[in-house]
Amino acid sequence: MLIGALLRVPARAIHRRLIRELNAAGFEELRLPHMAVLEFPGPDGARPGVLAERAGISKQAMNQLLRSLEEHGYIARSAAPNSGRARIIRFTSRGHAAYSKIQEVLREIEREWSAELGPKRFAQLKELLRVVWESPLTR
Amino acid sequence: MLIGALLRVPARAIHRRLIRELNAAGFEELRLPHMAVLEFPGPDGARPGVLAERAGISKQAMNQLLRSLEEHGYIARSAAPNSGRARIIRFTSRGHAAYSKIQEVLREIEREWSAELGPKRFAQLKELLRVVWESPLTR
DNA sequence: TAGCATAGTAAATTAACTTTACTATGAGAG
DNA sequence: CTCTCATAGTAAAGTTAATTTACTATGCTA
C-alpha cells in the first residue's frame, strides 16, 4: 500500500464526518467546499487572498465561499484598519460556534484513534505527521 | 495541531502533485476528479457501482467520469461475462500507462519522505497508517 | 409470471470553480 | 506631485462537475 492511499482515505473519512456532524448540530448550510475556509487554522482575522492561497483555490473562488458564509451568518467581511483596500474576515458568534464544533469533533476522533492504536502509538503517529508537515515535503 | 490538518495537508499535496506530473507526462486530459477513478486500487476489473461507492460519489457521477475516461481512451466499459446487466471496467494500454505513472510518482514521493524522516521512521509512519486503515475508524 | 429490487445509464438541474474583466488602493520613478 | 504600475478585492460570465430525477434492462422470488 502506497502512501497516497494511506493518507487519503482517513483524511477523507474525517472530512465527511465533520460535515455530517456539523449538519446534525444545526449548521445545516455547511457543505464540503466551505471546509476549505473553516478548517485549521480558520479564517478569523485573515485576509481573503491569504485564505485563497492556503486553500489552494483562486481568490475569486474563495470570495464566493466567503460570500456564501457571510449570507448564512458565519462570518463578516470588514475593512481592515490602516488600509483602504485590505479586508479582514471575522467570525460571527455562529461562526465561532461552528468552528468550536469542528474542534470538538476532531478531539472526539482523536480519542477514538487513541483508543484504537493505544495512546503511545497515536502520539507517535501525530509526531511523525508533524515532522512531515514542517518539512518542505508538503509544499 | 489536530489530526485533521495533519492528514489533510500532505494528502492534498500528494494529490496535486500527481495531477501535475501526470499532465506533464502526456496524460493531459486527466483532472482532479478523474483521480477518484484512478487512485488505488484502480478501476481495472471493477464494476461501476463498486467504483462509485469506493469514491463516495453517486453512481451517476461515476458514470460521467467513466464516460470521460472512455472518450479519452483510458478505459473501456465492457459487458461482464455471465451477466446481462453487469459491466466491467478495463484499462486500455493508455490507462495502464497512466496508472503505472501514478505508482511511479508515488514511489518517488516515498523515497523523498524516507530521505526526510529516515527509513526507520518512515516505515513506522506507514505501519501506523496501515493500522488505522485496517481498523473500523475510517469507515 | 407478476412484482420488486438492483445495475447501469442518461437528461436536467444545481453547485462549484475558472476565466475574464473591472475598481480602488498603494508604492515607486521621475 | 502625478504618472505608471502592481496588488487586493470583487463581480459576471462561462465551464466543469456534481446531484436529482427518471428511465431501461436484468434477475430474483413469492
Short mmCIF file of C-alpha atoms (C1' of nucleotides) in Angstrom, two decimals:
data_model
loop_
_atom_site.label_atom_id
_atom_site.label_comp_id
_atom_site.label_asym_id
_atom_site.label_seq_id
_atom_site.Cartn_x
_atom_site.Cartn_y
_atom_site.Cartn_z
CA MET A 1 0.00 0.00 0.00
CA LEU A 2 1.49 3.32 -1.04
CA ILE A 3 1.49 6.49 0.99
CA GLY A 4 -1.12 8.20 -1.19
CA ALA A 5 -3.98 5.91 -0.27
CA LEU A 6 -2.82 5.58 3.32
CA LEU A 7 -3.22 9.32 3.83
CA ARG A 8 -6.14 9.96 1.51
CA VAL A 9 -8.64 7.51 2.87
CA PRO A 10 -8.57 8.50 6.54
CA ALA A 11 -8.33 12.19 5.64
CA ARG A 12 -11.47 11.91 3.56
CA ALA A 13 -13.26 9.93 6.24
CA ILE A 14 -12.58 12.72 8.74
CA HIS A 15 -13.70 15.36 6.27
CA ARG A 16 -17.01 13.68 5.64
CA ARG A 17 -17.66 13.01 9.27
CA LEU A 18 -17.06 16.67 10.10
CA ILE A 19 -19.66 17.76 7.57
CA ARG A 20 -22.11 15.16 8.81
CA GLU A 21 -21.78 16.15 12.44
CA LEU A 22 -21.83 19.87 11.70
CA ASN A 23 -25.06 19.47 9.76
CA ALA A 24 -26.55 17.39 12.56
CA ALA A 25 -25.54 20.03 15.11
CA GLY A 26 -27.61 22.71 13.40
CA PHE A 27 -25.06 24.11 10.94
CA GLU A 28 -27.05 22.83 8.03
CA GLU A 29 -25.86 25.16 5.30
CA LEU A 30 -22.25 23.98 5.55
CA ARG A 31 -21.12 21.88 2.61
CA LEU A 32 -17.80 20.30 1.79
CA PRO A 33 -16.38 23.32 -0.05
CA HIS A 34 -16.99 25.52 2.99
CA MET A 35 -14.48 23.41 4.87
CA ALA A 36 -11.74 24.99 2.79
CA VAL A 37 -12.48 28.15 4.78
CA LEU A 38 -13.29 26.73 8.18
CA GLU A 39 -10.57 24.15 8.55
CA PHE A 40 -7.47 24.82 10.56
CA PRO A 41 -6.42 27.48 11.35
CA GLY A 42 -9.72 29.09 10.40
CA PRO A 43 -10.42 32.42 8.71
CA ASP A 44 -10.75 34.65 11.76
CA GLY A 45 -8.51 37.67 11.40
CA ALA A 46 -7.20 36.63 7.99
CA ARG A 47 -7.47 38.30 4.61
CA PRO A 48 -9.30 36.80 1.64
CA GLY A 49 -6.23 36.47 -0.52
CA VAL A 50 -4.33 34.62 2.17
CA LEU A 51 -7.24 32.25 2.67
CA ALA A 52 -7.36 31.55 -1.05
CA GLU A 53 -3.68 30.70 -1.13
CA ARG A 54 -3.97 28.49 1.93
CA ALA A 55 -6.84 26.57 0.40
CA GLY A 56 -5.17 26.33 -2.98
CA ILE A 57 -8.04 27.90 -4.89
CA SER A 58 -8.38 31.20 -6.74
CA LYS A 59 -9.18 34.42 -4.93
CA GLN A 60 -12.45 34.52 -6.82
CA ALA A 61 -13.48 31.06 -5.71
CA MET A 62 -12.62 31.96 -2.13
CA ASN A 63 -14.66 35.10 -2.46
CA GLN A 64 -17.69 33.08 -3.44
CA LEU A 65 -17.25 30.83 -0.44
CA LEU A 66 -16.87 33.86 1.81
CA ARG A 67 -19.97 35.49 0.38
CA SER A 68 -21.91 32.30 0.95
CA LEU A 69 -20.68 32.05 4.54
CA GLU A 70 -21.49 35.70 5.08
CA GLU A 71 -25.02 35.27 3.76
CA HIS A 72 -25.56 32.40 6.15
CA GLY A 73 -24.27 34.38 9.09
CA TYR A 74 -20.99 32.66 9.79
CA ILE A 75 -18.53 35.45 9.05
CA ALA A 76 -18.30 39.17 8.35
CA ARG A 77 -16.04 40.86 5.84
CA SER A 78 -14.91 44.12 7.40
CA ALA A 79 -12.47 46.75 6.27
CA ALA A 80 -9.02 46.30 7.76
CA PRO A 81 -7.71 49.14 9.92
CA ASN A 82 -4.95 51.29 8.40
CA SER A 83 -5.67 50.13 4.92
CA GLY A 84 -8.16 51.17 2.32
CA ARG A 85 -8.31 48.04 0.24
CA ALA A 86 -7.46 45.20 2.60
CA ARG A 87 -10.28 43.29 4.23
CA ILE A 88 -10.36 41.22 7.38
CA ILE A 89 -12.56 38.21 7.94
CA ARG A 90 -14.23 37.95 11.31
CA PHE A 91 -16.29 35.15 12.78
CA THR A 92 -19.77 35.96 13.94
CA SER A 93 -20.92 34.11 17.05
CA ARG A 94 -22.44 31.48 14.77
CA GLY A 95 -19.12 31.15 13.01
CA HIS A 96 -17.33 30.74 16.32
CA ALA A 97 -19.82 28.08 17.34
CA ALA A 98 -19.28 26.13 14.12
CA TYR A 99 -15.51 26.33 14.50
CA SER A 100 -15.76 25.10 18.09
CA LYS A 101 -17.90 22.22 16.93
CA ILE A 102 -15.22 21.25 14.44
CA GLN A 103 -12.58 21.22 17.16
CA GLU A 104 -14.86 19.17 19.36
CA VAL A 105 -15.46 16.53 16.69
CA LEU A 106 -11.76 16.37 15.90
CA ARG A 107 -10.92 15.83 19.54
CA GLU A 108 -13.50 13.06 19.69
CA ILE A 109 -11.89 11.47 16.63
CA GLU A 110 -8.50 11.73 18.33
CA ARG A 111 -9.88 9.93 21.37
CA GLU A 112 -11.18 7.14 19.17
CA TRP A 113 -7.91 6.75 17.30
CA SER A 114 -6.02 6.86 20.54
CA ALA A 115 -8.19 4.08 21.93
CA GLU A 116 -7.65 2.00 18.80
CA LEU A 117 -3.89 2.46 18.48
CA GLY A 118 -3.07 2.97 22.10
CA PRO A 119 -2.03 6.42 23.37
CA LYS A 120 1.66 5.85 22.76
CA ARG A 121 1.37 4.83 19.13
CA PHE A 122 -1.16 7.57 18.47
CA ALA A 123 1.25 10.16 19.83
CA GLN A 124 3.93 8.66 17.62
CA LEU A 125 1.70 8.94 14.57
CA LYS A 126 0.93 12.60 15.26
CA GLU A 127 4.57 13.35 15.87
CA LEU A 128 5.62 11.77 12.57
CA LEU A 129 2.93 13.66 10.69
CA ARG A 130 4.05 16.86 12.36
CA VAL A 131 7.59 16.29 11.12
CA VAL A 132 6.26 15.79 7.59
CA TRP A 133 4.15 18.92 7.97
CA GLU A 134 7.12 21.04 8.95
CA SER A 135 9.36 19.67 6.25
CA PRO A 136 9.43 21.08 2.72
CA LEU A 137 7.71 17.90 1.50
CA THR A 138 4.20 19.24 1.64
CA ARG A 139 4.91 22.45 -0.22
CA MET B 1 -2.32 20.66 15.80
CA LEU B 2 -5.22 18.25 15.39
CA ILE B 3 -5.22 15.11 13.32
CA GLY B 4 -7.49 16.60 10.64
CA ALA B 5 -4.98 19.12 9.35
CA LEU B 6 -2.06 16.77 9.86
CA LEU B 7 -3.56 14.29 7.41
CA ARG B 8 -5.29 16.69 5.07
CA VAL B 9 -2.40 18.91 4.09
CA PRO B 10 0.07 16.23 2.97
CA ALA B 11 -2.71 14.20 1.34
CA ARG B 12 -3.70 17.21 -0.75
CA ALA B 13 -0.10 17.98 -1.64
CA ILE B 14 0.31 14.46 -3.00
CA HIS B 15 -2.95 14.68 -4.92
CA ARG B 16 -1.95 17.88 -6.68
CA ARG B 17 1.50 16.67 -7.46
CA LEU B 18 0.09 13.53 -9.06
CA ILE B 19 -2.10 15.59 -11.39
CA ARG B 20 0.77 17.89 -12.23
CA GLU B 21 3.15 15.08 -13.09
CA LEU B 22 0.53 13.10 -15.00
CA ASN B 23 -0.24 16.13 -17.14
CA ALA B 24 3.44 16.74 -17.73
CA ALA B 25 3.93 13.09 -18.71
CA GLY B 26 1.44 13.38 -21.57
CA PHE B 27 -1.79 12.45 -19.81
CA GLU B 28 -3.13 15.93 -20.29
CA GLU B 29 -6.85 15.26 -20.09
CA LEU B 30 -6.66 14.00 -16.52
CA ARG B 31 -8.15 16.37 -13.98
CA LEU B 32 -8.56 16.12 -10.25
CA PRO B 33 -11.98 14.41 -10.39
CA HIS B 34 -10.57 11.63 -12.55
CA MET B 35 -8.33 10.66 -9.66
CA ALA B 36 -11.40 9.30 -7.89
CA VAL B 37 -11.34 6.56 -10.51
CA LEU B 38 -7.62 6.05 -10.99
CA GLU B 39 -6.42 6.10 -7.42
CA PHE B 40 -5.68 2.91 -5.56
CA PRO B 41 -6.67 0.19 -6.25
CA GLY B 42 -7.74 1.44 -9.67
CA PRO B 43 -10.80 0.56 -11.74
CA ASP B 44 -9.42 -2.36 -13.71
CA GLY B 45 -11.75 -5.32 -13.38
CA ALA B 46 -14.24 -3.48 -11.18
CA ARG B 47 -17.86 -2.58 -11.72
CA PRO B 48 -19.17 0.97 -11.97
CA GLY B 49 -21.34 0.74 -8.88
CA VAL B 50 -18.45 -0.53 -6.77
CA LEU B 51 -16.23 2.29 -8.01
CA ALA B 52 -18.87 4.84 -7.10
CA GLU B 53 -19.16 3.50 -3.59
CA ARG B 54 -15.37 3.42 -3.15
CA ALA B 55 -15.07 7.02 -4.27
CA GLY B 56 -18.02 8.12 -2.18
CA ILE B 57 -19.92 9.65 -5.08
CA SER B 58 -23.16 8.71 -6.81
CA LYS B 59 -23.29 6.04 -9.49
CA GLN B 60 -24.30 8.72 -11.95
CA ALA B 61 -21.33 10.93 -11.15
CA MET B 62 -19.04 7.93 -11.51
CA ASN B 63 -20.65 7.14 -14.82
CA GLN B 64 -19.81 10.59 -16.12
CA LEU B 65 -16.20 10.18 -15.06
CA LEU B 66 -16.06 6.77 -16.73
CA ARG B 67 -17.55 8.11 -19.93
CA SER B 68 -14.99 10.91 -19.94
CA LEU B 69 -12.15 8.46 -19.36
CA GLU B 70 -13.53 6.21 -22.08
CA GLU B 71 -13.73 9.08 -24.56
CA HIS B 72 -10.12 9.92 -23.86
CA GLY B 73 -9.02 6.34 -24.34
CA TYR B 74 -8.12 5.35 -20.80
CA ILE B 75 -10.69 2.66 -20.14
CA ALA B 76 -13.31 0.51 -21.81
CA ARG B 77 -16.69 -0.43 -20.41
CA SER B 78 -17.38 -3.98 -21.46
CA ALA B 79 -20.18 -6.38 -20.65
CA ALA B 80 -19.35 -8.70 -17.80
CA PRO B 81 -19.36 -12.40 -18.57
CA ASN B 82 -22.24 -14.43 -17.14
CA SER B 83 -24.40 -11.43 -16.54
CA GLY B 84 -26.64 -9.37 -18.74
CA ARG B 85 -26.60 -6.11 -16.85
CA ALA B 86 -23.27 -6.00 -15.04
CA ARG B 87 -20.38 -4.17 -16.65
CA ILE B 88 -16.67 -4.48 -16.15
CA ILE B 89 -14.17 -1.67 -16.46
CA ARG B 90 -10.95 -2.47 -18.27
CA PHE B 91 -7.87 -0.36 -18.73
CA THR B 92 -6.72 0.31 -22.25
CA SER B 93 -2.96 0.42 -22.74
CA ARG B 94 -3.11 4.17 -22.23
CA GLY B 95 -4.99 3.61 -18.98
CA HIS B 96 -2.37 1.11 -17.85
CA ALA B 97 0.35 3.60 -18.67
CA ALA B 98 -1.33 6.34 -16.63
CA TYR B 99 -1.82 4.02 -13.69
CA SER B 100 1.83 2.99 -13.84
CA LYS B 101 2.85 6.64 -13.90
CA ILE B 102 0.83 7.22 -10.73
CA GLN B 103 2.62 4.34 -9.00
CA GLU B 104 5.94 5.68 -10.17
CA VAL B 105 5.30 9.17 -8.80
CA LEU B 106 4.07 7.76 -5.51
CA ARG B 107 7.20 5.68 -5.15
CA GLU B 108 9.30 8.77 -5.85
CA ILE B 109 7.35 10.61 -3.13
CA GLU B 110 8.00 7.71 -0.77
CA ARG B 111 11.70 7.95 -1.46
CA GLU B 112 11.65 11.67 -0.65
CA TRP B 113 9.74 11.16 2.58
CA SER B 114 12.01 8.34 3.53
CA ALA B 115 15.04 10.53 2.99
CA GLU B 116 13.49 13.30 5.09
CA LEU B 117 12.31 11.15 8.00
CA GLY B 118 14.84 8.43 7.78
CA PRO B 119 13.86 4.96 6.56
CA LYS B 120 13.00 3.68 10.02
CA ARG B 121 10.62 6.47 10.95
CA PHE B 122 9.06 6.41 7.51
CA ALA B 123 8.35 2.69 7.85
CA GLN B 124 6.86 3.42 11.26
CA LEU B 125 4.59 6.08 9.80
CA LYS B 126 3.34 3.76 7.10
CA GLU B 127 2.80 0.97 9.57
CA LEU B 128 0.73 3.21 11.86
CA LEU B 129 -1.36 4.45 8.95
CA ARG B 130 -1.90 0.88 7.86
CA VAL B 131 -3.26 0.02 11.30
CA VAL B 132 -5.64 2.95 11.09
CA TRP B 133 -6.64 1.89 7.60
CA GLU B 134 -7.48 -1.63 8.72
CA SER B 135 -9.39 -0.51 11.77
CA PRO B 136 -13.08 0.43 11.65
CA LEU B 137 -12.08 4.09 12.17
CA THR B 138 -12.04 5.03 8.54
CA ARG B 139 -15.43 3.61 7.68
"C1'" DT C 1 -45.34 -14.84 -14.13
"C1'" DA C 2 -46.11 -10.83 -11.52
"C1'" DG C 3 -43.94 -7.85 -8.62
"C1'" DC C 4 -39.91 -5.93 -6.94
"C1'" DA C 5 -35.09 -4.89 -6.24
"C1'" DT C 6 -30.73 -3.89 -8.46
"C1'" DA C 7 -27.19 -2.29 -12.16
"C1'" DG C 8 -26.45 0.85 -15.26
"C1'" DT C 9 -27.33 4.86 -17.93
"C1'" DA C 10 -28.96 9.45 -19.38
"C1'" DA C 11 -31.02 14.16 -19.16
"C1'" DA C 12 -31.94 18.08 -16.47
"C1'" DT C 13 -30.71 20.76 -12.78
"C1'" DT C 14 -27.81 22.68 -9.30
"C1'" DA C 15 -23.35 23.67 -7.44
"C1'" DA C 16 -18.62 24.96 -7.68
"C1'" DC C 17 -14.73 26.59 -9.86
"C1'" DT C 18 -12.09 29.20 -13.54
"C1'" DT C 19 -11.62 32.82 -16.80
"C1'" DT C 20 -12.16 37.39 -17.86
"C1'" DA C 21 -12.71 41.89 -16.51
"C1'" DC C 22 -13.09 45.67 -13.60
"C1'" DT C 23 -12.42 49.20 -9.42
"C1'" DA C 24 -9.80 51.01 -5.77
"C1'" DT C 25 -5.66 51.43 -3.20
"C1'" DG C 26 -0.84 51.99 -2.52
"C1'" DA C 27 4.09 52.21 -3.85
"C1'" DG C 28 7.86 53.98 -6.61
"C1'" DA C 29 10.01 56.69 -10.51
"C1'" DG C 30 10.68 60.73 -12.46
"C1'" DC D 1 3.32 65.93 -7.24
"C1'" DT D 2 1.43 62.83 -10.55
"C1'" DC D 3 2.01 59.10 -13.65
"C1'" DT D 4 2.59 54.34 -14.00
"C1'" DC D 5 2.34 50.01 -12.40
"C1'" DA D 6 1.49 46.29 -9.10
"C1'" DT D 7 -1.69 44.40 -5.74
"C1'" DA D 8 -6.27 43.37 -3.12
"C1'" DG D 9 -10.63 42.57 -3.70
"C1'" DT D 10 -14.78 41.84 -6.18
"C1'" DA D 11 -18.15 40.51 -9.81
"C1'" DA D 12 -20.15 38.42 -14.07
"C1'" DA D 13 -19.85 35.01 -17.47
"C1'" DG D 14 -18.60 30.67 -18.84
"C1'" DT D 15 -17.14 25.99 -17.92
"C1'" DT D 16 -16.86 21.88 -15.35
"C1'" DA D 17 -18.58 18.64 -12.09
"C1'" DA D 18 -21.86 17.14 -9.08
"C1'" DT D 19 -26.74 15.78 -7.65
"C1'" DT D 20 -31.58 14.93 -8.67
"C1'" DT D 21 -34.85 12.83 -11.38
"C1'" DA D 22 -36.17 9.42 -14.46
"C1'" DC D 23 -35.78 5.54 -17.25
"C1'" DT D 24 -34.45 0.60 -19.24
"C1'" DA D 25 -32.92 -3.95 -18.67
"C1'" DT D 26 -31.89 -7.78 -15.85
"C1'" DG D 27 -32.56 -11.13 -12.34
"C1'" DC D 28 -34.68 -12.84 -8.09
"C1'" DT D 29 -38.51 -14.81 -5.58
"C1'" DA D 30 -43.25 -15.30 -3.93
#
